[in-house]
Amino acid sequence: MNYGRDIERILISEAEIAKRVAELGEQISRDYAGRDIMLIAVLKGAYMFTADLIRKIEGDVSVDFISIRSYNGTTTSGEVHLLQDLKAPVYGKNILLVEDIIDSGITLSYLKNMLLARKPGSFKIACLLDKADRRQVPQVIDYAGFTIPNEFVVGYGMDYNEKYRNLPDICVLAPSEYQGDKA
Ligand code: IMP
Ligand code: MG
């Protein structure tokens, strides 16, 4: 795919993503062997990662979706809003929460508290990208795809103001695209 000047560079290519997602799927299949998994995809950012990951997991897997909002443009608001809750109950299930990026960790701690209160049988976290240097709330991530630097990324389901989700690679957005944003 040809990218315009709004994309600074490709950070992780489509092929690298596919390889790593397959590895995560194999690891998850081994760890849960014989046990049902309920994947919970955090919308919208994690939908593409979830769609690829689920096809690399062997065994009985169900999927449900939760929709939250914490970002305005490129900055976290620090406040998490639940836009749409799960359809299925979590009680007693082996939950694997699937996130696109863990940045400050604020969104994850909100989701974790909410879901643990519903008493799942087990609870683990998979995230594609980890901005480890940015953490404000420490988090244990069971399955992490890539650790990335503190740059704003788009593509492979991730957006900037709802654009760029369709890019097949994970790309660094040119800072000129969001210079008007408050830091
Ligand atoms: P946190 O609450 O600061 O950990 O923010 C996590 C959420 O912010 C992620 O699930 C993403 O949806 C979003 N996010 C953080 N960094 C980026 C980025 O570089 N690009 C797109 N979305 C991001
Ligand atoms: Mg997200």
mmCIF file with all atom_site columns, N, CA and C and ligand atoms in Angstrom, residues 42-46 68-71 98-102 107 111 158-159 165, ligand 2:
data_model
loop_
_atom_site.group_PDB
_atom_site.id
_atom_site.type_symbol
_atom_site.label_atom_id
_atom_site.label_alt_id
_atom_site.label_comp_id
_atom_site.label_asym_id
_atom_site.label_entity_id
_atom_site.label_seq_id
_atom_site.pdbx_PDB_ins_code
_atom_site.Cartn_x
_atom_site.Cartn_y
_atom_site.Cartn_z
_atom_site.occupancy
_atom_site.B_iso_or_equiv
_atom_site.pdbx_formal_charge
_atom_site.auth_seq_id
_atom_site.auth_comp_id
_atom_site.auth_asym_id
_atom_site.auth_atom_id
_atom_site.pdbx_PDB_model_num
ATOM   1  N  N  . VAL A 1 42  ? -11.679 -5.268 22.977 1.00 0.00 ? 42  VAL A N  1
ATOM   2  C  CA . VAL A 1 42  ? -11.978 -3.885 23.360 1.00 0.00 ? 42  VAL A CA 1
ATOM   3  C  C  . VAL A 1 42  ? -12.085 -3.055 22.079 1.00 0.00 ? 42  VAL A C  1
ATOM   4  N  N  . LEU A 1 43  ? -13.306 -2.584 21.818 1.00 0.00 ? 43  LEU A N  1
ATOM   5  C  CA . LEU A 1 43  ? -13.574 -1.827 20.584 1.00 0.00 ? 43  LEU A CA 1
ATOM   6  C  C  . LEU A 1 43  ? -13.217 -0.361 20.756 1.00 0.00 ? 43  LEU A C  1
ATOM   7  N  N  . LYS A 1 44  ? -12.868 0.299  19.638 1.00 0.00 ? 44  LYS A N  1
ATOM   8  C  CA . LYS A 1 44  ? -12.820 -0.365 18.352 1.00 0.00 ? 44  LYS A CA 1
ATOM   9  C  C  . LYS A 1 44  ? -11.433 -0.903 18.029 1.00 0.00 ? 44  LYS A C  1
ATOM   10 N  N  . GLY A 1 45  ? -10.423 -0.346 18.659 1.00 0.00 ? 45  GLY A N  1
ATOM   11 C  CA . GLY A 1 45  ? -9.030  -0.560 18.243 1.00 0.00 ? 45  GLY A CA 1
ATOM   12 C  C  . GLY A 1 45  ? -8.592  -2.006 18.086 1.00 0.00 ? 45  GLY A C  1
ATOM   13 N  N  . ALA A 1 46  ? -9.167  -2.922 18.903 1.00 0.00 ? 46  ALA A N  1
ATOM   14 C  CA . ALA A 1 46  ? -8.658  -4.300 18.922 1.00 0.00 ? 46  ALA A CA 1
ATOM   15 C  C  . ALA A 1 46  ? -9.409  -5.236 17.988 1.00 0.00 ? 46  ALA A C  1
ATOM   16 N  N  . ILE A 1 68  ? -15.382 1.114  24.754 1.00 0.00 ? 68  ILE A N  1
ATOM   17 C  CA . ILE A 1 68  ? -15.055 2.168  25.718 1.00 0.00 ? 68  ILE A CA 1
ATOM   18 C  C  . ILE A 1 68  ? -14.416 3.343  24.984 1.00 0.00 ? 68  ILE A C  1
ATOM   19 N  N  . ARG A 1 69  ? -14.360 4.464  25.664 1.00 0.00 ? 69  ARG A N  1
ATOM   20 C  CA . ARG A 1 69  ? -13.701 5.624  25.079 1.00 0.00 ? 69  ARG A CA 1
ATOM   21 C  C  . ARG A 1 69  ? -12.834 6.295  26.137 1.00 0.00 ? 69  ARG A C  1
ATOM   22 N  N  . SER A 1 70  ? -11.559 6.511  25.796 1.00 0.00 ? 70  SER A N  1
ATOM   23 C  CA . SER A 1 70  ? -10.698 7.226  26.739 1.00 0.00 ? 70  SER A CA 1
ATOM   24 C  C  . SER A 1 70  ? -9.825  8.256  26.036 1.00 0.00 ? 70  SER A C  1
ATOM   25 N  N  . TYR A 1 71  ? -9.831  8.188  24.692 1.00 0.00 ? 71  TYR A N  1
ATOM   26 C  CA . TYR A 1 71  ? -8.926  9.070  23.945 1.00 0.00 ? 71  TYR A CA 1
ATOM   27 C  C  . TYR A 1 71  ? -9.680  10.145 23.185 1.00 0.00 ? 71  TYR A C  1
ATOM   28 N  N  . VAL A 1 98  ? -8.686  -8.688 25.156 1.00 0.00 ? 98  VAL A N  1
ATOM   29 C  CA . VAL A 1 98  ? -7.811  -8.381 24.016 1.00 0.00 ? 98  VAL A CA 1
ATOM   30 C  C  . VAL A 1 98  ? -7.819  -6.879 23.742 1.00 0.00 ? 98  VAL A C  1
ATOM   31 N  N  . GLU A 1 99  ? -6.666  -6.272 23.924 1.00 0.00 ? 99  GLU A N  1
ATOM   32 C  CA . GLU A 1 99  ? -6.501  -4.818 23.744 1.00 0.00 ? 99  GLU A CA 1
ATOM   33 C  C  . GLU A 1 99  ? -5.560  -4.540 22.588 1.00 0.00 ? 99  GLU A C  1
ATOM   34 N  N  . ASP A 1 100 ? -5.690  -3.369 21.976 1.00 0.00 ? 100 ASP A N  1
ATOM   35 C  CA . ASP A 1 100 ? -4.744  -2.974 20.938 1.00 0.00 ? 100 ASP A CA 1
ATOM   36 C  C  . ASP A 1 100 ? -3.438  -2.456 21.553 1.00 0.00 ? 100 ASP A C  1
ATOM   37 N  N  . ILE A 1 101 ? -3.548  -1.449 22.419 1.00 0.00 ? 101 ILE A N  1
ATOM   38 C  CA . ILE A 1 101 ? -2.350  -0.819 22.991 1.00 0.00 ? 101 ILE A CA 1
ATOM   39 C  C  . ILE A 1 101 ? -2.554  -0.599 24.490 1.00 0.00 ? 101 ILE A C  1
ATOM   40 N  N  . ILE A 1 102 ? -1.532  -0.896 25.258 1.00 0.00 ? 102 ILE A N  1
ATOM   41 C  CA . ILE A 1 102 ? -1.533  -0.453 26.649 1.00 0.00 ? 102 ILE A CA 1
ATOM   42 C  C  . ILE A 1 102 ? -0.553  0.709  26.720 1.00 0.00 ? 102 ILE A C  1
ATOM   43 N  N  . THR A 1 107 ? -6.929  2.706  31.057 1.00 0.00 ? 107 THR A N  1
ATOM   44 C  CA . THR A 1 107 ? -8.065  1.990  30.460 1.00 0.00 ? 107 THR A CA 1
ATOM   45 C  C  . THR A 1 107 ? -8.105  0.553  30.954 1.00 0.00 ? 107 THR A C  1
ATOM   46 N  N  . LEU A 1 111 ? -11.044 -1.513 33.033 1.00 0.00 ? 111 LEU A N  1
ATOM   47 C  CA . LEU A 1 111 ? -11.692 -2.720 32.509 1.00 0.00 ? 111 LEU A CA 1
ATOM   48 C  C  . LEU A 1 111 ? -11.485 -3.919 33.435 1.00 0.00 ? 111 LEU A C  1
ATOM   49 N  N  . MET A 1 158 ? -6.232  0.494  14.337 1.00 0.00 ? 158 MET A N  1
ATOM   50 C  CA . MET A 1 158 ? -6.056  1.647  15.236 1.00 0.00 ? 158 MET A CA 1
ATOM   51 C  C  . MET A 1 158 ? -6.195  2.962  14.470 1.00 0.00 ? 158 MET A C  1
ATOM   52 N  N  . ASP A 1 159 ? -6.750  3.940  15.140 1.00 0.00 ? 159 ASP A N  1
ATOM   53 C  CA . ASP A 1 159 ? -7.146  5.160  14.432 1.00 0.00 ? 159 ASP A CA 1
ATOM   54 C  C  . ASP A 1 159 ? -6.518  6.431  14.996 1.00 0.00 ? 159 ASP A C  1
ATOM   55 N  N  . ARG A 1 165 ? -7.718  3.202  10.156 1.00 0.00 ? 165 ARG A N  1
ATOM   56 C  CA . ARG A 1 165 ? -7.887  1.829  10.666 1.00 0.00 ? 165 ARG A CA 1
ATOM   57 C  C  . ARG A 1 165 ? -7.631  0.800  9.571  1.00 0.00 ? 165 ARG A C  1
HETATM 58 MG MG . MG  B 2 .   ? -8.109  0.576  22.978 1.00 0.00 ? 2   MG  B MG 1
#
